[in-house]
Amino acid sequence: MTTDLLNKQAAGTTVRPARDGRDDTPEVRRHTSSLHASDVLGLLGAAVGSLSLTALLFVWIAPFDSILGFVVVAYLLFVGLYAVLVSFDENGVAVRDKVAAVLWQSLAVLLLAVLVMVVVYTLWRGRSALVHLNFFTEDMSRTGPLQPLGEGGVVHAIVGTLEQISISLAVTVPLGLSCAVFLNEVPGRYARFVRTIVEAMTALPSIVAGLFIYATVILILGIDKSGFAAALALGVMMLPIIIRAADVVIRLVPGSLREASYALGASRWRTVWTVILPTARSGLTTAVILGTARGIGETSPVLLTSGINAGLNADPGSGPQISLPLATFDLVRSPQPAYIARGFGSAALLMALVLLLFVLARVIGGRGPGELTRNQRHRRVQASRRDVARMTRRARLRSAPTAPGSD
């Protein structure tokens, strides 16, 4: 009996202990997965049926030849047939739940497919320019439309984008986070007014931001078109995004943390600096990422406030300075294949730059409150070991026998 029990346990079968001398019987395992064979069969049946009915409709019944129409009709029939098949075995609540699951999963797949298509198409169209080293090290000052891809590059646009977005972040991040803290910590009529203005500015067209900087900074103040003016225009676009997202994140900080800090005697601003901001650090990083994504891809504000320059200009304070989005726009509108390839290559570089900035932002501020880095954990472990050794030596000294005549 014991040998049989061990063999069944080793085989992975749950064994029910014997009672009153009767033979033990194996207990069937229960499957907790939400996906069953009937669901898979229902999906396959609905897919085959929808494709068959759509093909019959488009080929034999109606003279339709649109690919988009075929896909839309097939998907609608798929959802309807799946609901009918599920209704044979489930009640109304389960049918609605499964149909809703199919809808949102289909939308997720669609969005992922669109994103992959955009990235792959951009890389494919720009592959002929990305394989040349000069594309990353030269500018377009000595390159014409008919010259091959072995000459010229977009290093001037890379430098312009990096300098402009750095200046914009240096201006907007302190202002945006400070405004978000003000909206949450100093409530009142003025805070509600500022929040309303910020929410309205989130939908501000980019051309309006460029015209605002052009009218105030360039025409009234007399500053020439430059990368600095373009950075200010990008900052106008980024600032409301950062404020709005940071405001929402700070609202999510539990009120009990504030109350505990006040109970310990901390002031309001010390509570903000040591409790609220560290707790919301991950969300604030996401707010900065959203603002950066909004500003780094803008074209019209840079065109109005900086202009187009084919050569490298590393000084953002004087002279036109182009950016990667503006370079992409300027290159792809040309009818020459070499310029179009360079335009798609610069768009691929822009995507890589955005990905790099996002990764850096997540590394810097992606840790949760109280979460330690690997080096910090190692230092904590070393300090704990030293404390253990010191306490062990102290205990040994206390337990050591006192020598005669030591008194």
Coordinates of C-alpha atoms in Angstrom, one line a residue:
M1 CA 0.0 0.0 0.0
T2 CA 2.8 2.4 0.9
T3 CA 4.6 1.6 -2.3
D4 CA 1.5 2.3 -4.4
L5 CA 1.0 5.6 -2.7
L6 CA 4.5 6.7 -3.3
N7 CA 4.3 5.7 -7.0
K8 CA 1.1 7.6 -7.5
Q9 CA 2.5 10.7 -5.7
A10 CA 5.6 10.6 -7.9
A11 CA 3.4 10.4 -11.0
G12 CA 1.7 13.6 -10.0
T13 CA -1.7 12.1 -9.1
T14 CA -3.4 13.5 -6.1
V15 CA -4.1 10.6 -3.7
R16 CA -7.0 10.5 -1.3
P17 CA -6.1 8.7 1.9
A18 CA -7.8 5.4 2.6
R19 CA -10.6 5.3 5.2
D20 CA -12.1 2.3 7.0
G21 CA -9.7 -0.1 5.2
R22 CA -11.1 0.8 1.7
D23 CA -8.9 1.2 -1.3
D24 CA -7.8 4.8 -2.1
T25 CA -9.0 6.3 -5.3
P26 CA -7.2 9.0 -7.3
E27 CA -8.7 12.5 -7.1
V28 CA -9.1 14.3 -10.4
R29 CA -7.3 17.7 -10.6
R30 CA -9.4 20.7 -11.2
H31 CA -8.3 23.1 -14.0
T32 CA -8.5 26.7 -13.0
S33 CA -7.6 28.2 -16.4
S34 CA -10.2 30.4 -18.0
L35 CA -9.5 29.0 -21.5
H36 CA -11.3 25.8 -22.3
A37 CA -11.4 23.6 -25.3
S38 CA -14.9 24.8 -26.1
D39 CA -13.6 28.4 -26.3
V40 CA -10.9 27.4 -28.8
L41 CA -13.4 25.5 -30.9
G42 CA -15.8 28.4 -30.8
L43 CA -13.1 30.8 -31.9
L44 CA -12.0 28.5 -34.8
G45 CA -15.6 27.8 -35.9
A46 CA -16.5 31.5 -35.8
A47 CA -13.4 32.4 -37.8
V48 CA -14.0 29.8 -40.5
G49 CA -17.7 30.6 -40.7
S50 CA -17.0 34.4 -41.0
L51 CA -14.4 34.0 -43.7
S52 CA -16.7 31.6 -45.6
L53 CA -19.7 33.9 -45.4
T54 CA -17.7 37.0 -46.3
A55 CA -16.1 35.2 -49.3
L56 CA -19.6 34.1 -50.4
L57 CA -20.9 37.6 -50.1
F58 CA -18.1 39.3 -51.9
V59 CA -17.6 36.8 -54.7
W60 CA -21.1 35.4 -55.5
I61 CA -23.7 37.8 -54.1
A62 CA -22.4 41.4 -54.2
P63 CA -19.8 42.9 -56.5
F64 CA -17.5 44.1 -53.7
D65 CA -13.8 44.2 -54.2
S66 CA -12.5 46.3 -51.2
I67 CA -10.0 44.6 -49.0
L68 CA -10.9 46.9 -46.1
G69 CA -14.5 46.1 -46.5
F70 CA -13.8 42.4 -46.6
V71 CA -11.9 42.6 -43.3
V72 CA -14.6 44.7 -41.6
V73 CA -17.4 42.5 -42.7
A74 CA -15.5 39.3 -41.8
Y75 CA -14.7 40.7 -38.3
L76 CA -18.3 41.7 -37.6
L77 CA -19.5 38.2 -38.7
F78 CA -16.8 36.6 -36.6
V79 CA -18.1 38.4 -33.4
G80 CA -21.7 37.6 -34.2
L81 CA -21.0 33.9 -34.9
Y82 CA -18.8 33.6 -31.8
A83 CA -21.6 35.1 -29.6
V84 CA -24.1 32.6 -31.1
L85 CA -21.7 29.6 -30.5
V86 CA -21.0 30.6 -27.0
S87 CA -24.7 31.1 -26.2
F88 CA -25.3 27.3 -26.7
D89 CA -23.3 26.5 -23.6
E90 CA -23.3 29.7 -21.5
N91 CA -25.8 32.1 -20.0
G92 CA -26.3 35.8 -21.0
V93 CA -23.7 37.2 -18.6
A94 CA -21.0 34.7 -19.8
V95 CA -21.8 35.5 -23.4
R96 CA -21.4 39.2 -22.9
D97 CA -18.2 38.7 -20.9
K98 CA -16.6 36.5 -23.6
V99 CA -17.7 38.8 -26.5
A100 CA -16.2 41.8 -24.6
A101 CA -13.0 39.9 -24.1
V102 CA -12.8 39.1 -27.8
L103 CA -13.4 42.8 -28.6
W104 CA -10.7 44.3 -26.4
Q105 CA -8.2 41.6 -27.3
S106 CA -8.8 42.3 -30.9
L107 CA -8.2 46.0 -30.4
A108 CA -5.0 45.2 -28.6
V109 CA -3.8 43.1 -31.4
L110 CA -4.8 45.7 -34.0
L111 CA -2.9 48.5 -32.1
L112 CA 0.2 46.3 -31.8
A113 CA 0.0 45.4 -35.5
V114 CA -0.2 49.0 -36.5
L115 CA 2.7 49.9 -34.3
V116 CA 4.8 47.1 -35.7
M117 CA 3.8 48.0 -39.3
V118 CA 4.9 51.7 -38.7
V119 CA 8.2 50.7 -37.3
V120 CA 9.0 48.0 -39.9
Y121 CA 7.9 50.2 -42.8
T122 CA 10.1 53.1 -41.6
L123 CA 13.1 50.9 -41.1
W124 CA 12.6 49.2 -44.5
R125 CA 12.3 52.5 -46.4
G126 CA 15.3 53.9 -44.6
R127 CA 17.5 50.8 -44.7
S128 CA 19.5 52.0 -47.7
A129 CA 20.6 55.2 -45.8
L130 CA 21.1 53.6 -42.4
V131 CA 23.8 51.2 -43.6
H132 CA 26.2 54.1 -44.4
L133 CA 28.4 55.4 -41.7
N134 CA 28.4 58.9 -43.2
F135 CA 24.7 59.1 -42.5
F136 CA 25.5 59.5 -38.8
T137 CA 28.7 61.6 -39.1
E138 CA 28.1 64.2 -41.9
D139 CA 25.6 66.9 -42.6
M140 CA 23.9 68.0 -45.8
S141 CA 25.8 71.3 -46.4
R142 CA 27.8 69.8 -49.4
T143 CA 25.3 67.2 -50.6
G144 CA 22.8 67.8 -53.4
P145 CA 19.7 65.9 -54.4
L146 CA 21.4 63.8 -57.1
Q147 CA 24.4 62.7 -55.0
P148 CA 24.4 59.1 -53.7
L149 CA 23.7 57.9 -50.2
G150 CA 27.5 57.5 -49.6
E151 CA 27.6 61.3 -49.1
G152 CA 25.8 63.5 -46.6
G153 CA 24.0 62.7 -43.4
V154 CA 21.8 64.1 -40.6
V155 CA 24.3 64.7 -37.8
H156 CA 23.2 68.4 -37.8
A157 CA 19.6 67.3 -37.1
I158 CA 20.7 64.9 -34.3
V159 CA 22.6 67.6 -32.6
G160 CA 19.7 70.1 -33.0
T161 CA 17.1 67.7 -31.6
L162 CA 19.3 66.8 -28.6
E163 CA 20.1 70.4 -27.7
Q164 CA 16.5 71.6 -28.2
I165 CA 14.9 68.9 -26.2
S166 CA 17.5 69.3 -23.4
I167 CA 16.8 73.0 -23.1
S168 CA 13.0 72.3 -23.1
L169 CA 13.3 69.7 -20.4
A170 CA 15.5 72.0 -18.3
V171 CA 12.8 74.6 -18.4
T172 CA 9.6 72.5 -18.3
V173 CA 10.4 69.8 -15.7
P174 CA 11.0 72.2 -12.8
L175 CA 8.1 74.4 -13.8
G176 CA 5.7 71.5 -14.5
L177 CA 6.4 69.6 -11.3
S178 CA 6.2 72.8 -9.2
C179 CA 2.9 73.7 -10.7
A180 CA 1.5 70.2 -10.1
V181 CA 2.6 70.4 -6.5
F182 CA 1.0 73.9 -6.2
L183 CA -2.3 72.6 -7.6
N184 CA -2.5 69.8 -5.0
E185 CA -1.1 71.5 -2.0
V186 CA -2.6 75.0 -2.3
P187 CA -6.2 74.4 -3.3
G188 CA -8.5 77.3 -4.0
R189 CA -10.0 79.4 -6.7
Y190 CA -6.7 80.4 -8.2
A191 CA -5.6 76.7 -8.3
R192 CA -8.9 75.7 -10.1
F193 CA -8.3 78.5 -12.6
V194 CA -4.8 77.4 -13.3
R195 CA -6.0 73.8 -13.7
T196 CA -8.6 74.9 -16.2
I197 CA -6.0 76.8 -18.2
V198 CA -3.7 73.8 -18.2
E199 CA -6.4 71.4 -19.3
A200 CA -7.2 73.8 -22.2
M201 CA -3.6 74.1 -23.2
T202 CA -3.2 70.3 -23.5
A203 CA -5.2 70.5 -26.8
L204 CA -3.2 73.5 -28.0
P205 CA -2.3 73.1 -31.7
S206 CA 1.5 73.1 -32.3
I207 CA 1.3 75.9 -34.9
V208 CA -0.2 78.2 -32.2
A209 CA 2.7 77.5 -29.9
G210 CA 5.2 78.3 -32.7
L211 CA 3.3 81.5 -33.5
F212 CA 3.3 82.6 -29.9
I213 CA 7.1 82.2 -29.5
Y214 CA 7.6 83.8 -32.9
A215 CA 5.5 86.9 -32.0
T216 CA 6.8 87.4 -28.5
V217 CA 10.4 86.2 -28.5
I218 CA 11.5 86.9 -32.1
L219 CA 9.4 89.9 -33.1
I220 CA 8.9 91.7 -29.8
L221 CA 12.2 90.8 -28.0
G222 CA 14.3 90.8 -31.1
I223 CA 15.9 87.4 -30.7
D224 CA 17.0 85.8 -33.9
K225 CA 15.6 82.5 -35.1
S226 CA 17.6 79.9 -33.3
G227 CA 17.5 76.5 -31.5
F228 CA 16.8 78.3 -28.2
A229 CA 13.6 79.9 -29.6
A230 CA 12.6 76.5 -31.0
A231 CA 13.2 74.9 -27.5
L232 CA 10.9 77.5 -26.0
A233 CA 8.2 76.7 -28.5
L234 CA 8.6 73.0 -27.7
G235 CA 8.5 73.9 -24.0
V236 CA 5.1 75.5 -24.5
M237 CA 3.9 72.2 -26.0
M238 CA 5.4 70.0 -23.3
L239 CA 4.5 72.1 -20.2
P240 CA 0.7 71.4 -20.0
I241 CA 1.2 67.7 -20.6
I242 CA 3.7 67.4 -17.8
I243 CA 1.6 69.5 -15.4
R244 CA -1.6 67.5 -16.1
A245 CA 0.0 64.1 -15.9
A246 CA 1.9 65.0 -12.7
D247 CA -1.2 66.5 -11.1
V248 CA -3.1 63.2 -11.6
V249 CA -0.2 61.2 -10.2
I250 CA 0.2 63.3 -7.1
R251 CA -3.5 63.0 -6.4
L252 CA -3.1 59.3 -6.2
V253 CA -0.7 59.5 -3.2
P254 CA -2.5 58.2 -0.2
G255 CA -3.7 60.8 2.3
S256 CA -2.5 58.7 5.2
L257 CA 1.1 59.3 4.2
R258 CA 0.5 63.1 4.5
E259 CA -1.2 62.7 7.8
A260 CA 1.6 60.5 9.2
S261 CA 4.2 63.1 8.1
Y262 CA 2.2 65.9 9.7
A263 CA 1.7 63.9 12.9
L264 CA 5.5 63.5 13.1
G265 CA 5.8 67.3 13.1
A266 CA 7.0 67.8 9.5
S267 CA 6.0 71.0 7.6
R268 CA 4.0 71.0 4.4
W269 CA 6.9 71.5 2.1
R270 CA 9.1 69.0 3.9
T271 CA 6.3 66.5 3.5
V272 CA 6.1 67.3 -0.2
W273 CA 9.9 66.9 -0.6
T274 CA 10.4 63.8 1.5
V275 CA 7.1 61.9 1.2
I276 CA 4.9 62.9 -1.7
L277 CA 7.5 63.3 -4.5
P278 CA 9.4 60.1 -3.7
T279 CA 6.2 58.2 -3.5
A280 CA 5.0 59.5 -6.9
R281 CA 8.5 59.3 -8.5
S282 CA 7.6 56.6 -11.0
G283 CA 4.4 58.4 -12.1
L284 CA 6.2 61.7 -12.3
T285 CA 8.8 60.1 -14.6
T286 CA 6.0 58.9 -16.8
A287 CA 4.6 62.4 -16.9
V288 CA 8.0 63.7 -18.1
I289 CA 8.1 60.9 -20.7
L290 CA 4.7 61.9 -22.1
G291 CA 5.8 65.6 -22.3
T292 CA 9.0 64.6 -24.1
A293 CA 7.2 62.4 -26.5
R294 CA 4.9 65.4 -27.4
G295 CA 7.7 67.8 -27.9
I296 CA 10.4 65.7 -29.6
G297 CA 8.2 65.0 -32.6
E298 CA 6.9 68.5 -33.4
T299 CA 7.8 70.1 -36.7
S300 CA 5.9 73.3 -37.2
P301 CA 7.1 75.1 -34.0
V302 CA 10.7 74.4 -35.0
L303 CA 10.1 75.5 -38.6
L304 CA 8.6 78.9 -37.4
T305 CA 11.1 79.7 -34.7
S306 CA 14.4 78.2 -36.0
G307 CA 14.2 77.5 -39.7
I308 CA 15.9 75.0 -41.9
N309 CA 19.7 74.6 -42.0
A310 CA 21.6 72.1 -44.1
G311 CA 24.8 72.5 -42.0
L312 CA 25.9 71.7 -38.5
N313 CA 25.1 74.4 -36.0
A314 CA 26.0 73.4 -32.4
D315 CA 25.2 76.8 -31.0
P316 CA 21.5 77.0 -30.0
G317 CA 21.8 80.7 -29.3
S318 CA 22.4 81.9 -32.8
G319 CA 21.4 80.9 -36.3
P320 CA 19.0 78.4 -37.7
Q321 CA 19.1 74.9 -36.2
I322 CA 17.2 72.0 -37.7
S323 CA 15.8 69.0 -35.8
L324 CA 15.1 65.4 -36.8
P325 CA 11.3 65.8 -37.4
L326 CA 11.9 68.9 -39.5
A327 CA 14.7 67.2 -41.4
T328 CA 12.4 64.3 -42.1
F329 CA 9.7 66.6 -43.4
D330 CA 12.2 68.5 -45.6
L331 CA 13.8 65.4 -47.0
V332 CA 10.7 63.2 -47.8
R333 CA 9.0 66.0 -49.7
S334 CA 11.8 65.9 -52.3
P335 CA 11.1 63.7 -55.4
Q336 CA 14.6 62.3 -55.4
P337 CA 14.9 58.7 -54.0
A338 CA 18.1 59.4 -52.2
Y339 CA 16.5 62.3 -50.2
I340 CA 13.4 60.1 -49.5
A341 CA 15.7 57.3 -48.1
R342 CA 17.5 59.9 -45.9
G343 CA 14.2 61.1 -44.7
F344 CA 13.0 57.7 -43.6
G345 CA 16.4 57.1 -42.1
S346 CA 16.1 60.2 -40.0
A347 CA 12.6 59.1 -38.9
A348 CA 14.1 55.8 -37.8
L349 CA 16.8 57.7 -35.8
L350 CA 14.1 59.7 -34.2
M351 CA 12.3 56.5 -33.0
A352 CA 15.6 55.2 -31.7
L353 CA 16.3 58.4 -29.9
V354 CA 12.8 58.4 -28.3
L355 CA 13.3 54.8 -27.2
L356 CA 16.7 55.7 -25.6
L357 CA 15.2 58.6 -23.7
F358 CA 12.4 56.5 -22.4
V359 CA 14.8 53.8 -21.2
L360 CA 17.0 56.3 -19.5
A361 CA 14.0 57.9 -17.8
R362 CA 12.7 54.5 -16.6
V363 CA 16.1 53.6 -15.2
I364 CA 16.5 56.9 -13.4
G365 CA 13.0 57.2 -11.9
G366 CA 11.3 53.9 -12.5
R367 CA 11.9 52.4 -9.0
G368 CA 9.1 52.4 -6.6
P369 CA 9.2 54.3 -3.2
G370 CA 11.7 52.6 -0.9
E371 CA 13.0 50.3 -3.5
L372 CA 16.8 50.0 -3.5
T373 CA 19.3 49.6 -6.3
R374 CA 21.7 46.7 -6.4
N375 CA 24.6 48.7 -5.0
Q376 CA 22.4 50.1 -2.2
R377 CA 21.3 46.6 -1.3
H378 CA 25.0 45.4 -1.3
R379 CA 25.9 48.3 1.0
R380 CA 23.1 47.5 3.3
V381 CA 24.2 43.8 3.5
Q382 CA 27.8 44.8 4.2
A383 CA 26.7 47.2 7.0
S384 CA 24.5 44.4 8.5
R385 CA 27.5 42.0 8.5
R386 CA 29.6 44.6 10.2
D387 CA 27.0 45.2 12.8
V388 CA 26.7 41.4 13.5
A389 CA 30.5 41.1 13.9
R390 CA 30.6 44.1 16.2
M391 CA 27.8 42.7 18.4
T392 CA 29.4 39.3 18.5
R393 CA 32.7 40.7 19.7
R394 CA 30.9 42.7 22.3
A395 CA 29.0 39.7 23.6
R396 CA 32.2 37.7 23.8
L397 CA 33.9 40.4 25.8
R398 CA 31.0 40.5 28.2
S399 CA 30.9 36.7 28.7
A400 CA 34.7 36.4 29.1
P401 CA 35.8 35.5 32.7
T402 CA 37.3 38.3 34.7
A403 CA 41.0 37.8 35.6
P404 CA 41.8 37.4 39.4
G405 CA 42.9 40.7 41.0
S406 CA 41.6 42.7 38.1
D407 CA 39.5 44.6 40.6

